[in-house]
mmCIF file of C-alpha atoms in Angstrom:
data_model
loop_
_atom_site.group_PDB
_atom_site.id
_atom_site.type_symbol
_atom_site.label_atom_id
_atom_site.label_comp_id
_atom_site.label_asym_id
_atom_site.label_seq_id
_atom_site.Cartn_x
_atom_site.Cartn_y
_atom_site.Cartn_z
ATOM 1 C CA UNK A 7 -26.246 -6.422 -4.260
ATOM 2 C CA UNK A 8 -28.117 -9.887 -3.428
ATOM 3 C CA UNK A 9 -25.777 -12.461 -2.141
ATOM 4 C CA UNK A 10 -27.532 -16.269 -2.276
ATOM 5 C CA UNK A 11 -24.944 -19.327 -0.983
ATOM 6 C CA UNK A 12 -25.901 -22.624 -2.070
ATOM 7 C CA UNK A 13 -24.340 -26.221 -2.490
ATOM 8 C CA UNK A 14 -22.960 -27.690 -5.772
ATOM 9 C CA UNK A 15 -24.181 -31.892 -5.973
ATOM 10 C CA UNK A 16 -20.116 -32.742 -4.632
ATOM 11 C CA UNK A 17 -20.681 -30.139 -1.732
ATOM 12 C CA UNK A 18 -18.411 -27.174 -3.162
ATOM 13 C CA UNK A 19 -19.951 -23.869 -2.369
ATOM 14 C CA UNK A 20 -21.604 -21.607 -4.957
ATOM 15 C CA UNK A 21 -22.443 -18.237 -4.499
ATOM 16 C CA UNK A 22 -24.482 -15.672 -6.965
ATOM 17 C CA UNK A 23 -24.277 -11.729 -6.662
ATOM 18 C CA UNK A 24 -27.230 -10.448 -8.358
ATOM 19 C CA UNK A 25 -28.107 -6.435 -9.266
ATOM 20 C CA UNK A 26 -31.837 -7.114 -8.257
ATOM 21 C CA UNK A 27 -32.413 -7.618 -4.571
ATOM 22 C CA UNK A 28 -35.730 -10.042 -5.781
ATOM 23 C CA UNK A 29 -34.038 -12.224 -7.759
ATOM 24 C CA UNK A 30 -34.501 -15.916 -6.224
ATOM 25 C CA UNK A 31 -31.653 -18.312 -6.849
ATOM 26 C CA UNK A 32 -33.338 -21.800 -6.264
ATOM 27 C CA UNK A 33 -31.820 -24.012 -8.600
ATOM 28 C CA UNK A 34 -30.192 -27.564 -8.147
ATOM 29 C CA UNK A 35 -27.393 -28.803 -9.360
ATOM 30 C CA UNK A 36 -28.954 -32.188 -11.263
ATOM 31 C CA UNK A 37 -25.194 -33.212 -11.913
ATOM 32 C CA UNK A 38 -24.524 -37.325 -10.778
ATOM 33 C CA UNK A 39 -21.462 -35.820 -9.335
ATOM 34 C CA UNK A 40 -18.997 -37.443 -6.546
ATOM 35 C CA UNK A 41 -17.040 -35.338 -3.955
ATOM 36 C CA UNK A 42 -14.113 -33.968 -5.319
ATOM 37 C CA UNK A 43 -10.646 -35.603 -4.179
ATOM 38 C CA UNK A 44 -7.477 -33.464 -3.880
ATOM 39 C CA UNK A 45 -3.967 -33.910 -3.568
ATOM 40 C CA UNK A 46 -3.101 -30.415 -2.772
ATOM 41 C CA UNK A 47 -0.138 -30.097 -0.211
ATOM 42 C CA UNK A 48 2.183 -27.280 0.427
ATOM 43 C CA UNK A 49 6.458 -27.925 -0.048
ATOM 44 C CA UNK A 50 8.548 -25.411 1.288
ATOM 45 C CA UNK A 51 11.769 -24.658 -0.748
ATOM 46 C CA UNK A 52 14.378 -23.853 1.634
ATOM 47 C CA UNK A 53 17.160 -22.514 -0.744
ATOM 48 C CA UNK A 54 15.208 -19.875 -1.989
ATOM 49 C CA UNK A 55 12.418 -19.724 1.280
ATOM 50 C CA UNK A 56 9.469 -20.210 -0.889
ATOM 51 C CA UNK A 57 6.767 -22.535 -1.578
ATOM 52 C CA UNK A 58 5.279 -24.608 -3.855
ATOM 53 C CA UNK A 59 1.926 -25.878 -4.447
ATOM 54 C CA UNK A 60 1.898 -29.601 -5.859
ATOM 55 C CA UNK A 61 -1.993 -30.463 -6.661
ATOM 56 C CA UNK A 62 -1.378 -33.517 -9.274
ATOM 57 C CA UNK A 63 -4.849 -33.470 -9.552
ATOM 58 C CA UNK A 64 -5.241 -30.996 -11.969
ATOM 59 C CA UNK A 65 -3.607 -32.839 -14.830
ATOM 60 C CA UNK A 66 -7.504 -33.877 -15.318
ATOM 61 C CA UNK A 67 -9.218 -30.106 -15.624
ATOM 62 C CA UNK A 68 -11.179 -29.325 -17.937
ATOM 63 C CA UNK A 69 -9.018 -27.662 -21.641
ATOM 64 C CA UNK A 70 -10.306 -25.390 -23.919
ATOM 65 C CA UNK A 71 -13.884 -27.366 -24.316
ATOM 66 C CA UNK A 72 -16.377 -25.965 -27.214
ATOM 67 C CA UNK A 73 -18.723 -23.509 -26.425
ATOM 68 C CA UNK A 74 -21.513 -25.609 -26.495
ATOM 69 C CA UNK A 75 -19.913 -27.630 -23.362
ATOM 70 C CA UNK A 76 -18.924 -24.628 -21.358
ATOM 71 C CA UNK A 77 -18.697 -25.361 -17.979
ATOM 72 C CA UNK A 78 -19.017 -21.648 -16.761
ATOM 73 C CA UNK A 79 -22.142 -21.316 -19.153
ATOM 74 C CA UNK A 80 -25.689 -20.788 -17.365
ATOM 75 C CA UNK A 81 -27.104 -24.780 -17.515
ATOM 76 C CA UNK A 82 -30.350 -24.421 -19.622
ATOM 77 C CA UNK A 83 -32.579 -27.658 -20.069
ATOM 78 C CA UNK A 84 -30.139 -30.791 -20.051
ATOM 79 C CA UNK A 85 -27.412 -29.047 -20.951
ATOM 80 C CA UNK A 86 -25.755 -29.103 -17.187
ATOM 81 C CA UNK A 87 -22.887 -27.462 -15.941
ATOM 82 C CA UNK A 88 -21.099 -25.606 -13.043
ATOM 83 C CA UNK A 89 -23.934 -22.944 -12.779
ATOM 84 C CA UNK A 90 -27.239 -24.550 -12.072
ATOM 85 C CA UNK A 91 -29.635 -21.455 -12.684
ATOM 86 C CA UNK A 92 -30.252 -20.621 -16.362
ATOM 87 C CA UNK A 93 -28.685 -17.342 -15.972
ATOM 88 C CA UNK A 94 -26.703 -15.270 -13.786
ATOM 89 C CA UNK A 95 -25.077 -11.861 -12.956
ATOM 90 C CA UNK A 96 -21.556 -12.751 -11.001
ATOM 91 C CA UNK A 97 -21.145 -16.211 -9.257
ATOM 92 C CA UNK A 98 -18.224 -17.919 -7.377
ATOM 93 C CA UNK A 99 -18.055 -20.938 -6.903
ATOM 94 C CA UNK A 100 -14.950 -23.317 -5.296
ATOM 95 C CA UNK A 101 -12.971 -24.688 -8.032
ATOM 96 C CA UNK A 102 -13.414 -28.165 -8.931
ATOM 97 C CA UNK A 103 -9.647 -28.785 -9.625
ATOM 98 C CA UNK A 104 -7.871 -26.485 -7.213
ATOM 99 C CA UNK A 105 -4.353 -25.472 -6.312
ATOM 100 C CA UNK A 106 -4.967 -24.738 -2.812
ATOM 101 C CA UNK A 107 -7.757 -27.069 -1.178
ATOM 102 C CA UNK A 108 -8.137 -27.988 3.032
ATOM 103 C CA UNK A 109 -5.192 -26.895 5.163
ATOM 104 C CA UNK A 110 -3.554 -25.867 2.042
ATOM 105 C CA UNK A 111 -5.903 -22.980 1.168
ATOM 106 C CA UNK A 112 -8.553 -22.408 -0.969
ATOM 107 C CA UNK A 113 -9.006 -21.758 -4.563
ATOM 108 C CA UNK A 114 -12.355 -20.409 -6.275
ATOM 109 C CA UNK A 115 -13.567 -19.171 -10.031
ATOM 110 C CA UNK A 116 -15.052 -16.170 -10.327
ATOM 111 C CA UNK A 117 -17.849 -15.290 -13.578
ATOM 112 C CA UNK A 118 -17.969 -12.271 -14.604
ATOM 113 C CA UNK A 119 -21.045 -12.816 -16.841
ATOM 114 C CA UNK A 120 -23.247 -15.619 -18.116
ATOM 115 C CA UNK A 121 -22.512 -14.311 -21.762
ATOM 116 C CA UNK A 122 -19.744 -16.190 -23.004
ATOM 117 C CA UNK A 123 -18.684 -14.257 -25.895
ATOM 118 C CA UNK A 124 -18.012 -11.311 -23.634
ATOM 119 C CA UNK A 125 -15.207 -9.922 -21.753
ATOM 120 C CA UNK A 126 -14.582 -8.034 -18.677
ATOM 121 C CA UNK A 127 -13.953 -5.172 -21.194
ATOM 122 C CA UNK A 128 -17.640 -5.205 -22.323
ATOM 123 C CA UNK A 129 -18.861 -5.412 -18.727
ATOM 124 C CA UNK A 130 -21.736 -2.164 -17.814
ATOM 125 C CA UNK A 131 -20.078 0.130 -14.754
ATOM 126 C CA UNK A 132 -23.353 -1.237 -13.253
ATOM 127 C CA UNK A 133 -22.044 -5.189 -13.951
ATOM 128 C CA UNK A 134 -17.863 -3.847 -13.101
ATOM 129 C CA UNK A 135 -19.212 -2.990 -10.031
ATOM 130 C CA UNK A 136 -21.043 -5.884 -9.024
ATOM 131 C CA UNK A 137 -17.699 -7.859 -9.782
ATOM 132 C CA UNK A 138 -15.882 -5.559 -7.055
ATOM 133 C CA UNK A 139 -18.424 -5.833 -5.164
ATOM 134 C CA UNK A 140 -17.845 -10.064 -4.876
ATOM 135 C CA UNK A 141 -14.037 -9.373 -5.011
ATOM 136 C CA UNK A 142 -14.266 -7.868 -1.683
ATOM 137 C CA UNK A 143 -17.057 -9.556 0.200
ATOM 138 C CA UNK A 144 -14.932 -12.856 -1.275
ATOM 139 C CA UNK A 145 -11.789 -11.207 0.657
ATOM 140 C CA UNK A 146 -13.677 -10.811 3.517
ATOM 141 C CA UNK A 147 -15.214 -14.182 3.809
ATOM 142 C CA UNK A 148 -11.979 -16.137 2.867
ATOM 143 C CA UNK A 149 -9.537 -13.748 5.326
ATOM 144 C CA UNK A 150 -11.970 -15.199 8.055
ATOM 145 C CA UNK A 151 -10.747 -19.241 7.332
ATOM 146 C CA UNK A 152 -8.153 -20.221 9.873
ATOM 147 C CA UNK A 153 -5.755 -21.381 7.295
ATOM 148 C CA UNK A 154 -5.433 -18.266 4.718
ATOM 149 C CA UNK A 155 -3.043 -15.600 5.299
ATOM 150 C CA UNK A 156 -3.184 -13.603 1.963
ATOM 151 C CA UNK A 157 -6.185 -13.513 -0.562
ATOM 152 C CA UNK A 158 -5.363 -12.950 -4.393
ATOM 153 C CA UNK A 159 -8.513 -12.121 -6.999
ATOM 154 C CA UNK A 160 -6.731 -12.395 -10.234
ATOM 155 C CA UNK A 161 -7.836 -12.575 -14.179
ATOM 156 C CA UNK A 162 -6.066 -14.628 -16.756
ATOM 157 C CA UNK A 163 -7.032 -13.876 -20.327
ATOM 158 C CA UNK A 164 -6.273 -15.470 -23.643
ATOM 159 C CA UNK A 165 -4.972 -18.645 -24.809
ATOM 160 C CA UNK A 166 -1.587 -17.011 -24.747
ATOM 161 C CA UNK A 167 -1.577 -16.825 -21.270
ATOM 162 C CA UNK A 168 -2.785 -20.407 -20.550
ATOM 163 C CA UNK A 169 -6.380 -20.191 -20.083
ATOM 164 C CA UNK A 170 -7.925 -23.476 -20.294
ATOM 165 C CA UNK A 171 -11.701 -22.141 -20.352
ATOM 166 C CA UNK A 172 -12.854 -19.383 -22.698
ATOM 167 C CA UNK A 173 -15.755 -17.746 -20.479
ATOM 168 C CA UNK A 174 -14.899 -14.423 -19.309
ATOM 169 C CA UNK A 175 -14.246 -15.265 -15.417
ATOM 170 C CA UNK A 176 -11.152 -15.061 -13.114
ATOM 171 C CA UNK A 177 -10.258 -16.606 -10.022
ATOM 172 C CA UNK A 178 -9.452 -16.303 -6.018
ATOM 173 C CA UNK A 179 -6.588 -17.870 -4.689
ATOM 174 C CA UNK A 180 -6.575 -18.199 -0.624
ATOM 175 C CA UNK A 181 -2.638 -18.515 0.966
ATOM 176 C CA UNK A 182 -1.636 -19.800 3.710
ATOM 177 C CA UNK A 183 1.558 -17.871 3.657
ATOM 178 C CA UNK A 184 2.428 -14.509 2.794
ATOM 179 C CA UNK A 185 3.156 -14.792 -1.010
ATOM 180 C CA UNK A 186 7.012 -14.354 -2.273
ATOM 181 C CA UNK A 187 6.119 -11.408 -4.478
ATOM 182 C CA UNK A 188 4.344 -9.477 -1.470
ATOM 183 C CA UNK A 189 6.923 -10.628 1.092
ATOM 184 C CA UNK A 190 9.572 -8.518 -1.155
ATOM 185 C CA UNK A 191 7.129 -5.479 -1.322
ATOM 186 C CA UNK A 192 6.953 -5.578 2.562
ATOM 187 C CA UNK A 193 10.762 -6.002 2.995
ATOM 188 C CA UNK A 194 11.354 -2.755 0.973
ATOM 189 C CA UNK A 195 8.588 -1.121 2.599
ATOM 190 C CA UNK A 196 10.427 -1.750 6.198
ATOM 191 C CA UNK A 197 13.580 -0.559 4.710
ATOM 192 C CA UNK A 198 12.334 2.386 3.342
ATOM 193 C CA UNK A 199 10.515 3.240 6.201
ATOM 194 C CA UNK A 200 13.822 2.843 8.296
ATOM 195 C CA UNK A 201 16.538 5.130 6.013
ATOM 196 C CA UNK A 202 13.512 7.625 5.702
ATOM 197 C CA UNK A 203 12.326 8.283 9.330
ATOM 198 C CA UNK A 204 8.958 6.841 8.028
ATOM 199 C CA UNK A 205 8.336 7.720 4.802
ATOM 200 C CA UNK A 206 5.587 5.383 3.225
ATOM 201 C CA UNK A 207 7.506 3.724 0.186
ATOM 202 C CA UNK A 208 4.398 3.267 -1.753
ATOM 203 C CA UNK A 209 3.186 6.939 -1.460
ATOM 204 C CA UNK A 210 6.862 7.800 -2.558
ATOM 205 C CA UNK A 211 6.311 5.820 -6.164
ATOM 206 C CA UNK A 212 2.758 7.004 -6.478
ATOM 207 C CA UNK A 213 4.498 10.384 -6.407
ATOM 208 C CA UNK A 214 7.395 9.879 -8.314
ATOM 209 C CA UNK A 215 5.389 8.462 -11.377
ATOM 210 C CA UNK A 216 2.530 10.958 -11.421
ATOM 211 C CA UNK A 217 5.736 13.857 -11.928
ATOM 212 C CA UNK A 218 7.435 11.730 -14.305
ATOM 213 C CA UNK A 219 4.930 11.301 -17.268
ATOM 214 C CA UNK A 220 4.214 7.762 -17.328
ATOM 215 C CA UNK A 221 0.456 8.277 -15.967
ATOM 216 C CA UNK A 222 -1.948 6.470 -18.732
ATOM 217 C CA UNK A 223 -4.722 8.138 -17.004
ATOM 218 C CA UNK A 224 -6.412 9.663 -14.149
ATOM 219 C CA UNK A 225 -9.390 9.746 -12.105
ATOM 220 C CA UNK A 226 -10.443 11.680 -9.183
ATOM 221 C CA UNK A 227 -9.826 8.784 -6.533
ATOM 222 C CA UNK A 228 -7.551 6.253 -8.957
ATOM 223 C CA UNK A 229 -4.406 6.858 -11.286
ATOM 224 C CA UNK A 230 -3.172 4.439 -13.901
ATOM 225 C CA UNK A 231 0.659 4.460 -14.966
ATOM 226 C CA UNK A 232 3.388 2.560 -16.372
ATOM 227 C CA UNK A 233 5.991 1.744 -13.740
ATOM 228 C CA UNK A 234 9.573 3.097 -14.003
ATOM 229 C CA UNK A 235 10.892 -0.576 -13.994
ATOM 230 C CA UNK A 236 8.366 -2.126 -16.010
ATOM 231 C CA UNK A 237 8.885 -6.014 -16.019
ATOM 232 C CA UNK A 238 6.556 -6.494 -18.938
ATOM 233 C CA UNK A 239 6.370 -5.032 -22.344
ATOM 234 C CA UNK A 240 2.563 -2.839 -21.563
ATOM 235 C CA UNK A 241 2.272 -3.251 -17.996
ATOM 236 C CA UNK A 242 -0.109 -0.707 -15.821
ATOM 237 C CA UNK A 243 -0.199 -0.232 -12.143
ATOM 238 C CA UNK A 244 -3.936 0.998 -11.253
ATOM 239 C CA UNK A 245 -3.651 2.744 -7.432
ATOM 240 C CA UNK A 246 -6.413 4.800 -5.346
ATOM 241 C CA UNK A 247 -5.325 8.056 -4.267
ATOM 242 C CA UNK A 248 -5.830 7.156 -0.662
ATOM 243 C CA UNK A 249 -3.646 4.735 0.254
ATOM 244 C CA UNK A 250 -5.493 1.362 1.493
ATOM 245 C CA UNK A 251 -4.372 -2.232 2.996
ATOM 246 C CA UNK A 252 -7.601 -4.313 1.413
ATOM 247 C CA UNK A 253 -10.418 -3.826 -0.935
ATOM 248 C CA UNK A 254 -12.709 -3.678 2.177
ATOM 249 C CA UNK A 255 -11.062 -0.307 2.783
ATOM 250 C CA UNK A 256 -11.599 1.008 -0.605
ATOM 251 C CA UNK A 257 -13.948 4.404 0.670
ATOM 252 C CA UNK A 258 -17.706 4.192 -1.569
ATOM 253 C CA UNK A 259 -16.146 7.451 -3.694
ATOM 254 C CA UNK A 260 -13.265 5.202 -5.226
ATOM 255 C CA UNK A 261 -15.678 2.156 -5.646
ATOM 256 C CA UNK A 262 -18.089 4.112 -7.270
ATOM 257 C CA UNK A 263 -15.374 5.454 -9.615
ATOM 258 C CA UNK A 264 -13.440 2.264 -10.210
ATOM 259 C CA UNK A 265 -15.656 1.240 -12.981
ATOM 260 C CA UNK A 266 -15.395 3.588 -14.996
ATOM 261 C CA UNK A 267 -11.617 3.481 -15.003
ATOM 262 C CA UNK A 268 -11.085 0.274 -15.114
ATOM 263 C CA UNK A 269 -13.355 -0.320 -18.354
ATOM 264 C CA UNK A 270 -11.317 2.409 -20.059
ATOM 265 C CA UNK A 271 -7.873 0.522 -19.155
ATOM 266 C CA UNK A 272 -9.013 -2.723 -20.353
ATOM 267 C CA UNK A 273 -10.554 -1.539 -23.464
ATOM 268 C CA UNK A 274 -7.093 0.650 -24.421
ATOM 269 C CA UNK A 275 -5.725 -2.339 -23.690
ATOM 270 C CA UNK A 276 -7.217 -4.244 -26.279
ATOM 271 C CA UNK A 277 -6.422 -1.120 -29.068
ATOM 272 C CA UNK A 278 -2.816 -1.614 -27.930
ATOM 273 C CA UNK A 279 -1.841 -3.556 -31.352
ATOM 274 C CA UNK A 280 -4.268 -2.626 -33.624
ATOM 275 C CA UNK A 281 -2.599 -1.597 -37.097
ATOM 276 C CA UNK A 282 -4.629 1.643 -38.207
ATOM 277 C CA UNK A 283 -2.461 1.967 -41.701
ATOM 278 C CA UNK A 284 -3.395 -1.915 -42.943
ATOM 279 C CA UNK A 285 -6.745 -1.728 -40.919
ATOM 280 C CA UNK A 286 -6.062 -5.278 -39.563
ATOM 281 C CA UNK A 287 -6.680 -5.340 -35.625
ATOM 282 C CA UNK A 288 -5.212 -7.993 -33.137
ATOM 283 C CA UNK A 289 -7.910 -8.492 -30.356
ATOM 284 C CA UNK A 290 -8.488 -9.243 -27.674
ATOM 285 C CA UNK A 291 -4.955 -8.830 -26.157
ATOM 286 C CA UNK A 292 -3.600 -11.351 -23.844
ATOM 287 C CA UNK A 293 -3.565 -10.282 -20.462
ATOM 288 C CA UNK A 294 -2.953 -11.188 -16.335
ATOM 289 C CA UNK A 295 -5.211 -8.524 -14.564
ATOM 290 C CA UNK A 296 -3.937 -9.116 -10.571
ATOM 291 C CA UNK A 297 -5.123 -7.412 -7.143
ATOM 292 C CA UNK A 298 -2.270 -7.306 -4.723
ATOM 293 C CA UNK A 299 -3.295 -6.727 -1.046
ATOM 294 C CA UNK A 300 -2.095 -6.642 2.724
ATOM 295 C CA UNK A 301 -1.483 -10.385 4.145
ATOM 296 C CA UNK A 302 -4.218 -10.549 6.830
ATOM 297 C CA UNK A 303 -1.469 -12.925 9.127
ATOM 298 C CA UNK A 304 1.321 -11.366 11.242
ATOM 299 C CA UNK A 305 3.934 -9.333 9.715
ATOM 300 C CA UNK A 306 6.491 -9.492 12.610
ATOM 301 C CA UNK A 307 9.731 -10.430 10.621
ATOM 302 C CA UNK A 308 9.239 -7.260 8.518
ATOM 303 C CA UNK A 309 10.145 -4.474 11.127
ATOM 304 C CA UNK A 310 8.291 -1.994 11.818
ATOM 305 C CA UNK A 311 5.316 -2.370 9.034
ATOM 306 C CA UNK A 312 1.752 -2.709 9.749
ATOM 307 C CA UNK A 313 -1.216 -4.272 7.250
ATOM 308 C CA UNK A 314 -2.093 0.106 7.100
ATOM 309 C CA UNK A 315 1.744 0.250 5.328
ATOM 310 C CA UNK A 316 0.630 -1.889 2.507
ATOM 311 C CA UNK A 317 -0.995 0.051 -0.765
ATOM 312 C CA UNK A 318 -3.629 -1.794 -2.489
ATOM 313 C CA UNK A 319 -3.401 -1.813 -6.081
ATOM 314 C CA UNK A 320 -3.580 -4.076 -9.553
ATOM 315 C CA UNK A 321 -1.155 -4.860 -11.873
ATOM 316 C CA UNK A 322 -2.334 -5.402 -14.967
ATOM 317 C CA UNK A 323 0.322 -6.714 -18.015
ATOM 318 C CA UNK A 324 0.153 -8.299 -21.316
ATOM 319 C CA UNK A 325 2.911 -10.768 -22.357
ATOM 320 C CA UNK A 326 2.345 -9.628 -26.417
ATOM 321 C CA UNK A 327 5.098 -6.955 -26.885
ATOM 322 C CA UNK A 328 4.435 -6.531 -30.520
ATOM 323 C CA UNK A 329 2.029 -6.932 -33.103
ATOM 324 C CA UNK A 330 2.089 -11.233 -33.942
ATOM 325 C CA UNK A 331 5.331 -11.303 -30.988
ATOM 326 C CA UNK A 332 4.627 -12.105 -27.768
ATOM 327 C CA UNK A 333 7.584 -11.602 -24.595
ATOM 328 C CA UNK A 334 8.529 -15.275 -23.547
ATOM 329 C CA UNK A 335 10.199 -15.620 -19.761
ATOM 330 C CA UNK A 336 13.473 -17.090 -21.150
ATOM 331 C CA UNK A 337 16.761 -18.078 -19.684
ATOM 332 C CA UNK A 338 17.710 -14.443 -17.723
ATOM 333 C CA UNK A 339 13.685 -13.911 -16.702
ATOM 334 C CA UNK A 340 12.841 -17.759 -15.994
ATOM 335 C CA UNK A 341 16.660 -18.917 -14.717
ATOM 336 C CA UNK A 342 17.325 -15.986 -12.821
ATOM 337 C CA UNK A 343 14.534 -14.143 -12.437
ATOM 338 C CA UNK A 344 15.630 -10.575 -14.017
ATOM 339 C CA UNK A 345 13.409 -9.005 -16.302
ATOM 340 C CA UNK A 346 14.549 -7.694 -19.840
ATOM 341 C CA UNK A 347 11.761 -5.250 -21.328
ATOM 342 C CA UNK A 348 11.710 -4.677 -25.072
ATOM 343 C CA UNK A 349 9.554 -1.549 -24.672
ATOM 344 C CA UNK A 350 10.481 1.675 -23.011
ATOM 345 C CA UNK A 351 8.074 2.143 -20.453
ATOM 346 C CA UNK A 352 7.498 6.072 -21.230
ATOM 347 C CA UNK A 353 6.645 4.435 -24.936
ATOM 348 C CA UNK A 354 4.048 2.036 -23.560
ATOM 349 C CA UNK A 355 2.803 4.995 -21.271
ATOM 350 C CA UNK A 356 2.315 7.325 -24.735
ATOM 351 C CA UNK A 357 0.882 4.132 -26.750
ATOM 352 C CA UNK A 358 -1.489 3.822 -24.161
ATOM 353 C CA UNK A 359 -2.619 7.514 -23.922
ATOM 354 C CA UNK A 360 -2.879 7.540 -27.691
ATOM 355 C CA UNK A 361 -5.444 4.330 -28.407
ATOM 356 C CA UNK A 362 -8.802 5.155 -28.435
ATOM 357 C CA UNK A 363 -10.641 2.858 -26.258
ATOM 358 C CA UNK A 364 -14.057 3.663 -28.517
#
């Protein structure tokens, strides 16, 4: 992997990750553009102890342009946009309309490819790689900024979901607070730990679910299953054997395999709700692909846990639960925060064995 940093014409920072360790990235960005302005700042809820990010500015970003005007395109003759080079292999760049900016955090988009008719799903193991490959030197680079506490890569797919731009990309988000969702992770983990005598909680699940049939499938150094309490209709938990805090732990054996499965999950994924009797298909299949990792701050006020506690994994869920039906977070899920699930999670598991990824 080739790493080349540059500067965008309002300053932001751009960085390509290319296959071929000659490839020169030399281009400018020709853009007349000014330096971005934020309004990103950080309120703290305190009746339920979490936070919220209000960033106004984004009521400008960019929706849903034509493909012509891509932003995320390569730019090719006048046609300019957030890329400068005519093509690419990965590139991050910071976002122009971010949640997290300054003190606040940071907040970047990730490409996955200059083709924009793609998906991660059609991605090479060689180009899946390359994409891990940013996802953790991103993690390392962002972990080092005296404001972040937890890093998130994340993908958000389909319209459905809320994606405003159509080119296959995802982004990074850079905390400056451990995030509500991990903060309950680590509180079990300490309280597990305790009423065991030190039993791992997270190597207690991995076990449970790979005797309990829900395991969509298996590699040599990763294992894919459907959770027990499945908050989504399809929702799969992707875990290395090895327990690790970070992607920077990931040993070269599971990165060399996570490819490979990965490609297959995504691509069963979008077979999920394809009707074989009428021959119609209903692709690509919305989707929120997320890596959860260790916070790299302090984890004091969860007793007795260390960062080498915390299981990396990814979570990946669709919000379709049928075929033409998708699962909406109503008034138990959105008011209160408990989950209904219209699918049995040992049928999502089967359906999920059963589709041919082809």
């Amino acid at each position: 992997m080739k790493k080349t940093s540059t500067r965008l014409a309002d300053g932001r920072e751009l960085i390509y990750y290319d296959l071929r360790d000659d490839t020169v990235r030399d281009a400018v960005d020709r853009r007349p553009l000014e330096r971005t302005v934020t309004t990103s700042e950080i309120r703290r809820d305190v009746l339920l102890g979490d936070s919220v990010a209000v960033a106004s500015h984004r009521q400008g970003r960019t929706y849903l342009p034509p493909a012509d005007q891509c932003p995320l395109c390569p730019s090719r003759g006048e046609r300019l946009s957030e890329i400068p080079d005519s093509s690419y292999d990965v590139v991050v760049f910071e976002n122009r309309f971010p949640s997290l900016a300054g003190d606040s955090g940071r907040c970047e988009v990730v490409c996955f490819t200059s083709d924009h008719n793609a998906s991660f799903a059609d991605l090479t193991e060689e180009q899946a790689r390359l994409v891990l490959d940013a996802w953790t030197d991103r993690t390392a680079e962002l972990s080092h900024l005296p404001a972040v506490e937890q890093v998130f890569c994340f993908e958000n797919r389909g319209r459905e979901i809320g994606v405003t731009l159509g080119h296959p990309h995802g982004q990074i988000y850079a905390y400056p607070f451990t995030t509500p969702r991990t903060a309950l992770m680590l509180r079990s983990l300490a309280a597990h730990k305790e009423a065991t005598g030190g039993e791992n909680l997270f190597d207690a699940v991995l076990e449970r679910e790979l005797a309990d049939g829900r395991v969509v499938l298996e590699g040599e150094y990763w294992v894919a299953f459907v959770p027990y309490a499945a908050h989504w209709p399809y929702e799969v938990h992707l875990y290395p054997r090895r327990r690790v805090p970070d992607l920077l732990a990931l040993e070269e054996a599971a990165r060399t395999e996570f490819p490979k499965v990965y490609l297959e999950l995504l691509r069963r994924f979008d077979r999920i709700f394809d009707d074989s009797e009428g021959g119609a298909q209903e692709s690509p299949t919305p989707y929120i692909a997320a890596w959860h990792q260790a916070p790299f701050g302090t984890l004091e006020e969860f007793d007795g846990v260390t960062r080498d506690d915390f299981a990396l994994h990814l979570e990946l869920f669709t919000i379709r639960r049928t075929s033409g039906k998708l699962k909406f977070l109503a008034g138990s899920e959105s008011g209160m925060n408990v989950f209904i699930n219209d699918v049995p999670p040992e049928a999502a598991a089967q359906r999920l064995r059963e589709v041919a990824s082809s």
